[in-house]
CSV table of N, CA and C in Angstrom, one decimal:
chain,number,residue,atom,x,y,z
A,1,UNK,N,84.5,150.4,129.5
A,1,UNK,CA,84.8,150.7,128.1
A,1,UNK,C,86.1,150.0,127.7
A,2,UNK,N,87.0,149.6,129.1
A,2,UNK,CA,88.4,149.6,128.4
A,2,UNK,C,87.9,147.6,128.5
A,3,UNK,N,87.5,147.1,129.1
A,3,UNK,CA,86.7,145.4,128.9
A,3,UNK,C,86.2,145.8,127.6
A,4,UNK,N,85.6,146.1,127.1
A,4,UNK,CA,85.0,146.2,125.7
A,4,UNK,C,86.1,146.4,125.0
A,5,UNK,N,86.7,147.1,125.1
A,5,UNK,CA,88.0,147.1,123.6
A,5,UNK,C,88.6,146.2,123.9
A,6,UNK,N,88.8,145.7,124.7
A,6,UNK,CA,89.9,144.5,125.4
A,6,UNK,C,89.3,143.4,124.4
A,7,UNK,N,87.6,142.8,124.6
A,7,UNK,CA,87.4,142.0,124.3
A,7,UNK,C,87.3,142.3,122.7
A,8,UNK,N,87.1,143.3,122.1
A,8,UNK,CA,86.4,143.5,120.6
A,8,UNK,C,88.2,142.9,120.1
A,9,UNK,N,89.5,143.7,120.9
A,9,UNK,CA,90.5,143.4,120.2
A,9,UNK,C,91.3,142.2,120.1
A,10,UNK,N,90.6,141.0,121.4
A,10,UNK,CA,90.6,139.8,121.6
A,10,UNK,C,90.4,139.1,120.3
A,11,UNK,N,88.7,139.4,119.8
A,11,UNK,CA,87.7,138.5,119.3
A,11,UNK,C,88.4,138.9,117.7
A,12,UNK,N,89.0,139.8,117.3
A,12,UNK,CA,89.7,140.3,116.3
A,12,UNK,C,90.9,139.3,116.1
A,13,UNK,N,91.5,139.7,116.9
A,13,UNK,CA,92.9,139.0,116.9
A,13,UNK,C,92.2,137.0,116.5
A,14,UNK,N,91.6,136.8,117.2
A,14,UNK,CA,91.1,135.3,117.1
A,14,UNK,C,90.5,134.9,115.2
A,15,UNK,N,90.0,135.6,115.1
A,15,UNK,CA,89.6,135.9,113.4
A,15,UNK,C,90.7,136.0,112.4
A,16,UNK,N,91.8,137.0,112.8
A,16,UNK,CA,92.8,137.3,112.1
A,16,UNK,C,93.6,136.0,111.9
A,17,UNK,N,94.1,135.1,113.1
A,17,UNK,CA,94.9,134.2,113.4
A,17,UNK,C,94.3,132.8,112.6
A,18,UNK,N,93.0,132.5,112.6
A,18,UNK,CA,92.5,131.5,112.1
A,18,UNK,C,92.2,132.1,110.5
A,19,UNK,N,92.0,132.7,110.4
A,19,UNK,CA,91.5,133.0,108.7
A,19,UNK,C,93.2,133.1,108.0
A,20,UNK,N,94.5,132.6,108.7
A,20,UNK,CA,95.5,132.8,108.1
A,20,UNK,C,96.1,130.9,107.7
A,21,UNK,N,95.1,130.2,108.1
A,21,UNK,CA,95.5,129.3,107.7
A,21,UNK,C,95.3,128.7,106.7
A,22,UNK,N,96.0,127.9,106.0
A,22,UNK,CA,96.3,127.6,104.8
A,22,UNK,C,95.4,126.6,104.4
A,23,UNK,N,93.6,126.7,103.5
A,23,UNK,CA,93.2,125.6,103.6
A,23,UNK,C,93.7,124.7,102.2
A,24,UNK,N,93.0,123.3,102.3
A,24,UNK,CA,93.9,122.5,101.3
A,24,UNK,C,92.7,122.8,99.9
A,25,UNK,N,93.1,122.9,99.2
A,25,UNK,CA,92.6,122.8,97.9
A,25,UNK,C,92.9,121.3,96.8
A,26,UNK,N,91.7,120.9,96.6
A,26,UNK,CA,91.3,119.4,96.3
A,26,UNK,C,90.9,119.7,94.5
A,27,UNK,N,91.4,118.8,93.8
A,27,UNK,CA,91.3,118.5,92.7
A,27,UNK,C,89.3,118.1,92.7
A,28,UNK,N,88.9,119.0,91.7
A,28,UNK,CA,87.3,118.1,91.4
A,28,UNK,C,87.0,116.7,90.6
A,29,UNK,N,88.0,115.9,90.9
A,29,UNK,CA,88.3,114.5,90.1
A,29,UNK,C,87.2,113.1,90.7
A,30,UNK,N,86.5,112.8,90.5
A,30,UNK,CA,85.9,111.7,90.9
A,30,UNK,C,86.2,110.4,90.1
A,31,UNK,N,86.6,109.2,91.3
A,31,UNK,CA,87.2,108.1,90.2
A,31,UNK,C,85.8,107.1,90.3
A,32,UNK,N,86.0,106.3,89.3
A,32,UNK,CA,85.1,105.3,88.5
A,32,UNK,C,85.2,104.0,89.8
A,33,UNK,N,84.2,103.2,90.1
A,33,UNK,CA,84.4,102.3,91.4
A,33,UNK,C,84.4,100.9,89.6
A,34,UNK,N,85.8,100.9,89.7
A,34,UNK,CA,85.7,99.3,88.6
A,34,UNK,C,86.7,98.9,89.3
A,35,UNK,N,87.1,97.1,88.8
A,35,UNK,CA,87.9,96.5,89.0
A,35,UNK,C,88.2,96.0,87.5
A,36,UNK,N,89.8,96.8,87.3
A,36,UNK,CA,90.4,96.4,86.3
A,36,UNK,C,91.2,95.0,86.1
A,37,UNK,N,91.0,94.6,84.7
A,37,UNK,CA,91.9,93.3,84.7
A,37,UNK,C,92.5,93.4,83.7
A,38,UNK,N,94.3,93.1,83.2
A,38,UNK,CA,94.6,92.8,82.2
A,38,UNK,C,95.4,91.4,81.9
A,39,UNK,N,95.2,91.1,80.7
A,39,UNK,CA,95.6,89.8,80.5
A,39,UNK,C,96.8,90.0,79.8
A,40,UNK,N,97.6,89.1,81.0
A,40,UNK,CA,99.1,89.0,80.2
A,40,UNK,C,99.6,88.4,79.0
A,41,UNK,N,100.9,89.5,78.3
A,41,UNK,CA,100.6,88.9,76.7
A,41,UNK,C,100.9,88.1,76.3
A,42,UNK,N,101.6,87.1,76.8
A,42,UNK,CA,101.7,85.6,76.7
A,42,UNK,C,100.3,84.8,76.6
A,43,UNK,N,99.7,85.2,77.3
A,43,UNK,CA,98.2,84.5,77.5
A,43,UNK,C,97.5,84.9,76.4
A,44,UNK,N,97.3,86.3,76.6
A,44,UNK,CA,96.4,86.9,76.2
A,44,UNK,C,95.9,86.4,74.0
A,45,UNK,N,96.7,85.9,73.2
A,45,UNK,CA,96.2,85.3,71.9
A,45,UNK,C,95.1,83.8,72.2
A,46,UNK,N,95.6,83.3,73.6
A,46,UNK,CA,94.9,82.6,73.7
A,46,UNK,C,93.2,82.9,73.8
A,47,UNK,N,93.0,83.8,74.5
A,47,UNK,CA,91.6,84.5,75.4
A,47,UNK,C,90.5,84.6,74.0
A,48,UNK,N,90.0,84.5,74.0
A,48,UNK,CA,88.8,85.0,72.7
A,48,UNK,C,87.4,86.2,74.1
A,49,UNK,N,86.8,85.3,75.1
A,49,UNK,CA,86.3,86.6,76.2
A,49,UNK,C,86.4,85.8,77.6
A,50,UNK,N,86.2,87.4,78.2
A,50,UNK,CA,86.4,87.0,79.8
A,50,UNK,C,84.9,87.3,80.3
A,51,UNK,N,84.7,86.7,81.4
A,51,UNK,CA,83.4,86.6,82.6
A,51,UNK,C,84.2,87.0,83.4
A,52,UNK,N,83.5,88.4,84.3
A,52,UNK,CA,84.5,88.6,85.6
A,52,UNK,C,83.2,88.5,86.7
A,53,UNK,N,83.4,88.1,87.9
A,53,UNK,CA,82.8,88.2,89.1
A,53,UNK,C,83.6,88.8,90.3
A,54,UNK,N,83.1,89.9,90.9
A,54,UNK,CA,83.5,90.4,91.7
A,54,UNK,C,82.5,90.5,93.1
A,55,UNK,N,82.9,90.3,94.2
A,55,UNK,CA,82.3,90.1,95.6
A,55,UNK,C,82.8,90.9,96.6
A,56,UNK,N,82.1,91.9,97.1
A,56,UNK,CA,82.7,92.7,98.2
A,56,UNK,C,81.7,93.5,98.8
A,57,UNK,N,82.0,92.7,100.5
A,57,UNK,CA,81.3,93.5,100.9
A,57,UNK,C,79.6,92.9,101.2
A,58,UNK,N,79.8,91.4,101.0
A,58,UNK,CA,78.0,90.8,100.5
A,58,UNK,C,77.4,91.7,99.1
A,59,UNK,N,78.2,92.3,98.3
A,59,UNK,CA,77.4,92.3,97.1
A,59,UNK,C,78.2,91.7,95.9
A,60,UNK,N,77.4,91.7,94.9
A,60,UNK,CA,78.7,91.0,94.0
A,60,UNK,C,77.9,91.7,92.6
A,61,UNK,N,78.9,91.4,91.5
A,61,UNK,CA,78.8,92.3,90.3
A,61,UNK,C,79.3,91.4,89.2
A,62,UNK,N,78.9,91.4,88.2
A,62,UNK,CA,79.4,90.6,87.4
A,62,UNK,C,79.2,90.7,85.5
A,63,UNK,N,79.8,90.4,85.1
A,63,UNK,CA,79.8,91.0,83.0
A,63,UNK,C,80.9,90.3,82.4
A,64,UNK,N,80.3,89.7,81.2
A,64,UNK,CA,81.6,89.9,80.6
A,64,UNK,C,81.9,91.2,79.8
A,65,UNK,N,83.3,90.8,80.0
A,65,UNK,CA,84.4,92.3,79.6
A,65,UNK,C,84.5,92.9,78.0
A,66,UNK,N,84.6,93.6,77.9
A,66,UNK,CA,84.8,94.3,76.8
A,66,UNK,C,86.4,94.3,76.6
A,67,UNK,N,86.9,93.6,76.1
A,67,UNK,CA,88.3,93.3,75.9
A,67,UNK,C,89.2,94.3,74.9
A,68,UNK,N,90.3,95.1,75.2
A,68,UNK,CA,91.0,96.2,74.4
A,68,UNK,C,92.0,95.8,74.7
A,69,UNK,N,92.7,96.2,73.5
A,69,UNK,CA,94.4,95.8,73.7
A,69,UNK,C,94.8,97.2,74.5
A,70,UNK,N,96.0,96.5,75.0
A,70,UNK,CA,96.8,97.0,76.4
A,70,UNK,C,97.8,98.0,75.8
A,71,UNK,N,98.3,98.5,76.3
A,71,UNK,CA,99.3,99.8,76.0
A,71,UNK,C,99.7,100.2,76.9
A,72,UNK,N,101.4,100.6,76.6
A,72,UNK,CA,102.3,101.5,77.5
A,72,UNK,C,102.4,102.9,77.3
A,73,UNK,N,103.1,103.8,78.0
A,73,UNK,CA,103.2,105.1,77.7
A,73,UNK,C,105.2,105.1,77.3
A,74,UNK,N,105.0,105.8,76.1
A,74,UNK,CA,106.6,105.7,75.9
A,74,UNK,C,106.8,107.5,76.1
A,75,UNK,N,107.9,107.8,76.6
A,75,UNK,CA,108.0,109.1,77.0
A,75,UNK,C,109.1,109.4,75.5
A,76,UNK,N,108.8,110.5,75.2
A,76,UNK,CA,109.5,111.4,74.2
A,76,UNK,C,110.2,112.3,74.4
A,77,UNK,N,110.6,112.4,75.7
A,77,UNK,CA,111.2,113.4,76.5
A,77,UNK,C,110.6,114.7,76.5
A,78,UNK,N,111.5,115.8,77.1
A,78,UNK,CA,111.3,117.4,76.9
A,78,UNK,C,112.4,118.2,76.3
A,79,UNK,N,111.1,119.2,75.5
A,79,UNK,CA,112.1,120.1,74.8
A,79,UNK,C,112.4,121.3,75.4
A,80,UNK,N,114.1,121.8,75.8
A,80,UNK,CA,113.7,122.9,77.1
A,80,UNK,C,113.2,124.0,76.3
A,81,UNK,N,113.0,124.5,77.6
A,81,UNK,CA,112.2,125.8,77.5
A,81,UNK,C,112.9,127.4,77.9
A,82,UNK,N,112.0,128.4,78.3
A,82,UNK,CA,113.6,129.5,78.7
A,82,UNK,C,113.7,129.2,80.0
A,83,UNK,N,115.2,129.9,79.7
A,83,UNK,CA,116.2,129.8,81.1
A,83,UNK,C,116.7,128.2,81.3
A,84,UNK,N,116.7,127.4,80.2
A,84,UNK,CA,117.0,126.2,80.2
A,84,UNK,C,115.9,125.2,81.2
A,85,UNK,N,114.8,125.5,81.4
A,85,UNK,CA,114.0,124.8,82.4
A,85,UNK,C,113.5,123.8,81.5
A,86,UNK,N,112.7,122.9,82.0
A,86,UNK,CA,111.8,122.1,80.8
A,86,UNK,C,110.3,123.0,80.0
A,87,UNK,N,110.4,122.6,78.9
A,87,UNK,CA,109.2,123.1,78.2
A,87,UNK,C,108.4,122.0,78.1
A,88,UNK,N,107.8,122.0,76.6
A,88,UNK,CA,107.0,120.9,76.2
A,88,UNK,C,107.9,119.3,76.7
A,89,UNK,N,106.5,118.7,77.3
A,89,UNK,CA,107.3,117.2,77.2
A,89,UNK,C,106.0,116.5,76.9
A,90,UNK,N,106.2,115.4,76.0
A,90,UNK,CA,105.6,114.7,74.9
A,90,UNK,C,105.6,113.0,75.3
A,91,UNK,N,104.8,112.5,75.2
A,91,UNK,CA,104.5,110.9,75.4
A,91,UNK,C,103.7,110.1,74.0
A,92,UNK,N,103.7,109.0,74.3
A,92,UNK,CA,102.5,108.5,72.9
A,92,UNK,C,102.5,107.0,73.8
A,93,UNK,N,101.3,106.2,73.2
A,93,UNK,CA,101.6,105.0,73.4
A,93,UNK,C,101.7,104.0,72.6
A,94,UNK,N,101.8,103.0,73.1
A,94,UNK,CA,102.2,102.3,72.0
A,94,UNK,C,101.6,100.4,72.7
A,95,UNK,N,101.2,99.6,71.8
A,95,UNK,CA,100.7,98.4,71.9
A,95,UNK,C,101.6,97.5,72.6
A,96,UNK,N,101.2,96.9,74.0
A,96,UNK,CA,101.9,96.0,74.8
A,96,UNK,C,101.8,94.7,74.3
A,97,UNK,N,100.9,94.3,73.5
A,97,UNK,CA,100.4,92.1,73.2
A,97,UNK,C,99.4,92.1,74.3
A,98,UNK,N,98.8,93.0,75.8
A,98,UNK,CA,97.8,92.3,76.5
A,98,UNK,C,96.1,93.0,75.9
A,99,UNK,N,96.0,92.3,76.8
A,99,UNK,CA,94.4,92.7,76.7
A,99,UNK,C,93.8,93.3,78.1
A,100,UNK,N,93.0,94.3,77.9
A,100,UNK,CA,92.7,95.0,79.3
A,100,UNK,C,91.0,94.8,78.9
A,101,UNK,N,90.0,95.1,80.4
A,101,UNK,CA,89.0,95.4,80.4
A,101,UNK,C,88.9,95.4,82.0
A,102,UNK,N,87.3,96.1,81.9
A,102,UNK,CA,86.6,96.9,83.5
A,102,UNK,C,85.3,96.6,84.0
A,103,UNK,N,85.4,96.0,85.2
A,103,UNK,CA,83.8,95.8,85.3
A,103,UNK,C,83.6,96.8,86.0
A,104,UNK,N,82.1,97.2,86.3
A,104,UNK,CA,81.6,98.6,86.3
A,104,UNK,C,81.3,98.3,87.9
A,105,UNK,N,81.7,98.3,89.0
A,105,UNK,CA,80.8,97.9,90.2
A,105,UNK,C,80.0,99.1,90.8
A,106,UNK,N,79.0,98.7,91.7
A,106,UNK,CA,78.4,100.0,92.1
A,106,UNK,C,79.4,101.0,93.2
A,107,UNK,N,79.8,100.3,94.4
A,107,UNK,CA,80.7,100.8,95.0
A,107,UNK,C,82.0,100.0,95.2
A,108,UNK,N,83.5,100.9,95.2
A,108,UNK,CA,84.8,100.2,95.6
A,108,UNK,C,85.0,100.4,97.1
A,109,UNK,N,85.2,99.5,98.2
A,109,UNK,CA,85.7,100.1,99.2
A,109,UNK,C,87.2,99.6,99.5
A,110,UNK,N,87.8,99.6,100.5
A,110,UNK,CA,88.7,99.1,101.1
A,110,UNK,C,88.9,97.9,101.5
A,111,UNK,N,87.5,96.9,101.9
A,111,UNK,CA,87.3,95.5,102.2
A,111,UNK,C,88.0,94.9,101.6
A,112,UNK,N,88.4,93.7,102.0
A,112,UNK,CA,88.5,92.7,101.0
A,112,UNK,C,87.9,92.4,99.6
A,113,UNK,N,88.0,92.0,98.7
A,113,UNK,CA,87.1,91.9,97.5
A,113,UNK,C,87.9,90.6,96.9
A,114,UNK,N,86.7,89.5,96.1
A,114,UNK,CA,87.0,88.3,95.6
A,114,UNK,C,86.8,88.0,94.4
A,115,UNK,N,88.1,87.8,93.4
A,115,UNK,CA,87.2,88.3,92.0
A,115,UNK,C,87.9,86.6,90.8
A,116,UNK,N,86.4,86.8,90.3
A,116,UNK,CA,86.9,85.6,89.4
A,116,UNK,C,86.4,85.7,87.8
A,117,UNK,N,87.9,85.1,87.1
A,117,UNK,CA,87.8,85.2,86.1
A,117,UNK,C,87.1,83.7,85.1
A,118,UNK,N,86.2,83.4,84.6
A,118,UNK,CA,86.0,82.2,83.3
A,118,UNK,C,85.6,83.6,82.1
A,119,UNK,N,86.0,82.5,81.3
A,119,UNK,CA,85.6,82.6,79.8
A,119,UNK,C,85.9,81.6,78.6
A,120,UNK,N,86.0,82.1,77.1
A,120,UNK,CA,86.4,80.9,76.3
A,120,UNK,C,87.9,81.6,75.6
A,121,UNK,N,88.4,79.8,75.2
A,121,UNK,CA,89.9,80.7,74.3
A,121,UNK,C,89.0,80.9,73.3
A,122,UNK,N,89.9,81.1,72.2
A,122,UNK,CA,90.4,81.2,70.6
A,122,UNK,C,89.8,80.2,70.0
A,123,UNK,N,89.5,78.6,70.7
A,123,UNK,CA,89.2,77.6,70.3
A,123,UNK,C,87.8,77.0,70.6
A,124,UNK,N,87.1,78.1,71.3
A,124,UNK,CA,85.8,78.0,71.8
A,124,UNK,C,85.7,76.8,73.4
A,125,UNK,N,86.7,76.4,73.8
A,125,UNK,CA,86.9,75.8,74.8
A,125,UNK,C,86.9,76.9,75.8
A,126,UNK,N,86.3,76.2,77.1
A,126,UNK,CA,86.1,77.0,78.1
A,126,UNK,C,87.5,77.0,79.1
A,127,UNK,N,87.8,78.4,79.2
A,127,UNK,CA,89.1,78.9,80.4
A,127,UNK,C,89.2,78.3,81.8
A,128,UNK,N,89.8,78.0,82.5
A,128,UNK,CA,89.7,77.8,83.9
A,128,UNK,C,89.4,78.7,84.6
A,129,UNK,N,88.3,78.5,85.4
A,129,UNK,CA,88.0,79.3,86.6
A,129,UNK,C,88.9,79.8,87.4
A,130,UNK,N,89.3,80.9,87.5
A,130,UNK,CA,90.7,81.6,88.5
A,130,UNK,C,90.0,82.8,89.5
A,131,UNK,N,90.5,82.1,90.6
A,131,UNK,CA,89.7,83.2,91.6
A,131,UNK,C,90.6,83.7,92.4
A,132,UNK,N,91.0,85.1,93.1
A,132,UNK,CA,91.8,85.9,93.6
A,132,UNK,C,91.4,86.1,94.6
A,133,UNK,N,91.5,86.7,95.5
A,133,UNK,CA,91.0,87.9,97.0
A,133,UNK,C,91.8,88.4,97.5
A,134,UNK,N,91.6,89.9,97.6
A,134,UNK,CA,93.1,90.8,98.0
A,134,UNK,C,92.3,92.1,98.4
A,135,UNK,N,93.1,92.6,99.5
A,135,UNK,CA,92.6,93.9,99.5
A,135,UNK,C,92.9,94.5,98.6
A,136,UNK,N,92.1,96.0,98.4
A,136,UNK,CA,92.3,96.7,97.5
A,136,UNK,C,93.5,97.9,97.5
A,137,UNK,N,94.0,98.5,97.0
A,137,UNK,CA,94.7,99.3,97.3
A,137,UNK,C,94.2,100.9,97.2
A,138,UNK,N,94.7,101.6,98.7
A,138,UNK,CA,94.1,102.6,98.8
A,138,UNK,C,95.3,103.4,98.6
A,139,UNK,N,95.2,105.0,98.3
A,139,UNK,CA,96.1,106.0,97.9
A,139,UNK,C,95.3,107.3,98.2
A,140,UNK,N,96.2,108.1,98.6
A,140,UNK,CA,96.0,109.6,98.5
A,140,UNK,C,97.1,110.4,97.8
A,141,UNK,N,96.6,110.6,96.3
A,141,UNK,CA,97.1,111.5,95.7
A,141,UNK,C,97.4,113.0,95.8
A,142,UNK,N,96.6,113.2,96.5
A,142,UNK,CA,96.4,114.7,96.5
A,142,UNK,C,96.6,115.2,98.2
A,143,UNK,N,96.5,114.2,98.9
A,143,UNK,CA,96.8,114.5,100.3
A,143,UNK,C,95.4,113.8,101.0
A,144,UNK,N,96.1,113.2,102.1
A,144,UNK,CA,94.5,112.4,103.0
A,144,UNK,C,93.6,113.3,103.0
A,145,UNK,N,94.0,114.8,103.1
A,145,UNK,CA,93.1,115.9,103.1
A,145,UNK,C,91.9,115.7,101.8
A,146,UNK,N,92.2,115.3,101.1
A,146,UNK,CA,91.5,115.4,99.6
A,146,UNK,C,90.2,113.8,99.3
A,147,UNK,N,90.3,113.1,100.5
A,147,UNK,CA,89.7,111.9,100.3
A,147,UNK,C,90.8,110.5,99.6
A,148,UNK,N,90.2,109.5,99.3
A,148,UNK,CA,91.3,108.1,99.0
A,148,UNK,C,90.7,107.7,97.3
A,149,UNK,N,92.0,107.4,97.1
A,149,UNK,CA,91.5,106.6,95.4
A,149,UNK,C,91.8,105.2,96.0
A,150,UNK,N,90.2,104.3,95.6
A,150,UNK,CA,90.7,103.0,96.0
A,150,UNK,C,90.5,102.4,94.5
A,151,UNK,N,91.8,101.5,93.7
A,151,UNK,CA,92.0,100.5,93.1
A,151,UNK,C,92.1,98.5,92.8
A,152,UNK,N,91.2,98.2,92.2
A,152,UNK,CA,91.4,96.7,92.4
A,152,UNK,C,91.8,96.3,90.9
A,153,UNK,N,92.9,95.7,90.7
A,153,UNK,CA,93.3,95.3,89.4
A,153,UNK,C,93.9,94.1,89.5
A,154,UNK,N,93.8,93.3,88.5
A,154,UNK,CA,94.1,92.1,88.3
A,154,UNK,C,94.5,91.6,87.3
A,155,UNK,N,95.2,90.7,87.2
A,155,UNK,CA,96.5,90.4,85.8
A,155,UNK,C,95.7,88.6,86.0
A,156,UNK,N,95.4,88.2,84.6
A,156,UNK,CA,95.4,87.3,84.1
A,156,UNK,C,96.3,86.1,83.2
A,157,UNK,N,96.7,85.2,83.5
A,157,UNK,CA,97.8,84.7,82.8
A,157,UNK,C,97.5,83.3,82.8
A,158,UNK,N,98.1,82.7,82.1
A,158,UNK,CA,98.3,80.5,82.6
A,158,UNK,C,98.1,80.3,83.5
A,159,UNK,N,98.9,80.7,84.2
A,159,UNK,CA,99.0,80.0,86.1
A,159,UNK,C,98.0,80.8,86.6
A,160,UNK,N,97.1,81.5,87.1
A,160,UNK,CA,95.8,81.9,87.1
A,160,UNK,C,95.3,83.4,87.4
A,161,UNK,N,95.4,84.0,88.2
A,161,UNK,CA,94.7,85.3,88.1
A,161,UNK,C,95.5,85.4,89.6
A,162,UNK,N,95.3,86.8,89.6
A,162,UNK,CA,96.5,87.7,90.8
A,162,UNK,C,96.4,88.9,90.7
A,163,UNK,N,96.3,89.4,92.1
A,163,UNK,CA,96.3,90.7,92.1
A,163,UNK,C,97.1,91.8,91.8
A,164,UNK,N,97.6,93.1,90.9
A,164,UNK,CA,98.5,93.7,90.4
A,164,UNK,C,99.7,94.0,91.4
A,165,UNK,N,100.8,93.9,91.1
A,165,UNK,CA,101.8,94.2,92.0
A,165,UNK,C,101.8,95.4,91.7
């Protein structure tokens, strides 16, 4: 009898100890597998559209872009709140001069990926072909626990296409 409580108070204690750990709780956020590009605003009056080709992985994806002007976020500060802490805090944006757009790929991974930009200016003349390859950049926002955001972005300009710093 006393092996029986022995083990019942074992098998207890081993339940108790493990159900006290702290599990991670993950945002329900799924990101979009694109490769973003914006065109710097120097360039960008020149651009009339872009052709992007993207390669990764042996597959490749390709569109021209739907071109939108670019914007920053300008912070408006905060208004405090009680106990002097912050309350409301407020942003807007506002028009940078570039041009942004997204190709839609089926999957992003980590690999390498090779992406090229043609299109025409303003003058119906054809752009120069600019081609990049960079790894993509991976992140864990929420903790490795939570899975990786992987991003591939690219800045277009005169001197030719590049991966985002």
């Amino acid at each position: 009898m006393r092996k029986l409580a022995a083990v019942a108070a074992l098998a207890l204690t081993a339940v108790l100890v493990t159900s006290c750990r702290p599990e991670a709780v993950c945002p329900a956020i799924a990101q979009a597998p694109v490769v973003s590009l914006t065109v710097d605003r120097e360039y960008a009056p020149s651009v009339k559209t872009i052709h992007l080709l993207a390669c990764q992985d042996g597959r490749c994806k390709e569109a021209d872009l739907e071109l939108v002007p670019g914007s920053v976020a300008v912070d408006q500060g905060c208004k405090p709140g009680p106990s002097g802490l912050d309350g409301v805090c407020s942003a807007t944006s506002s028009p940078d001069g570039t041009l942004t757009g997204m190709l839609m790929m089926e999957t992003l991974t980590a690999n390498r990926i090779e992406v090229t930009a043609t299109g025409t200016s303003n003058t119906e003349a054809p752009l120069p072909a600019r081609t990049a390859a960079f790894t993509p950049r991976v992140a864990h926002p929420f903790g490795e626990q939570c899975g990786s955001f992987i991003t591939a972005h690219v800045v277009l300009d005169a001197a030719g296409l590049r991966p985002s710093p």
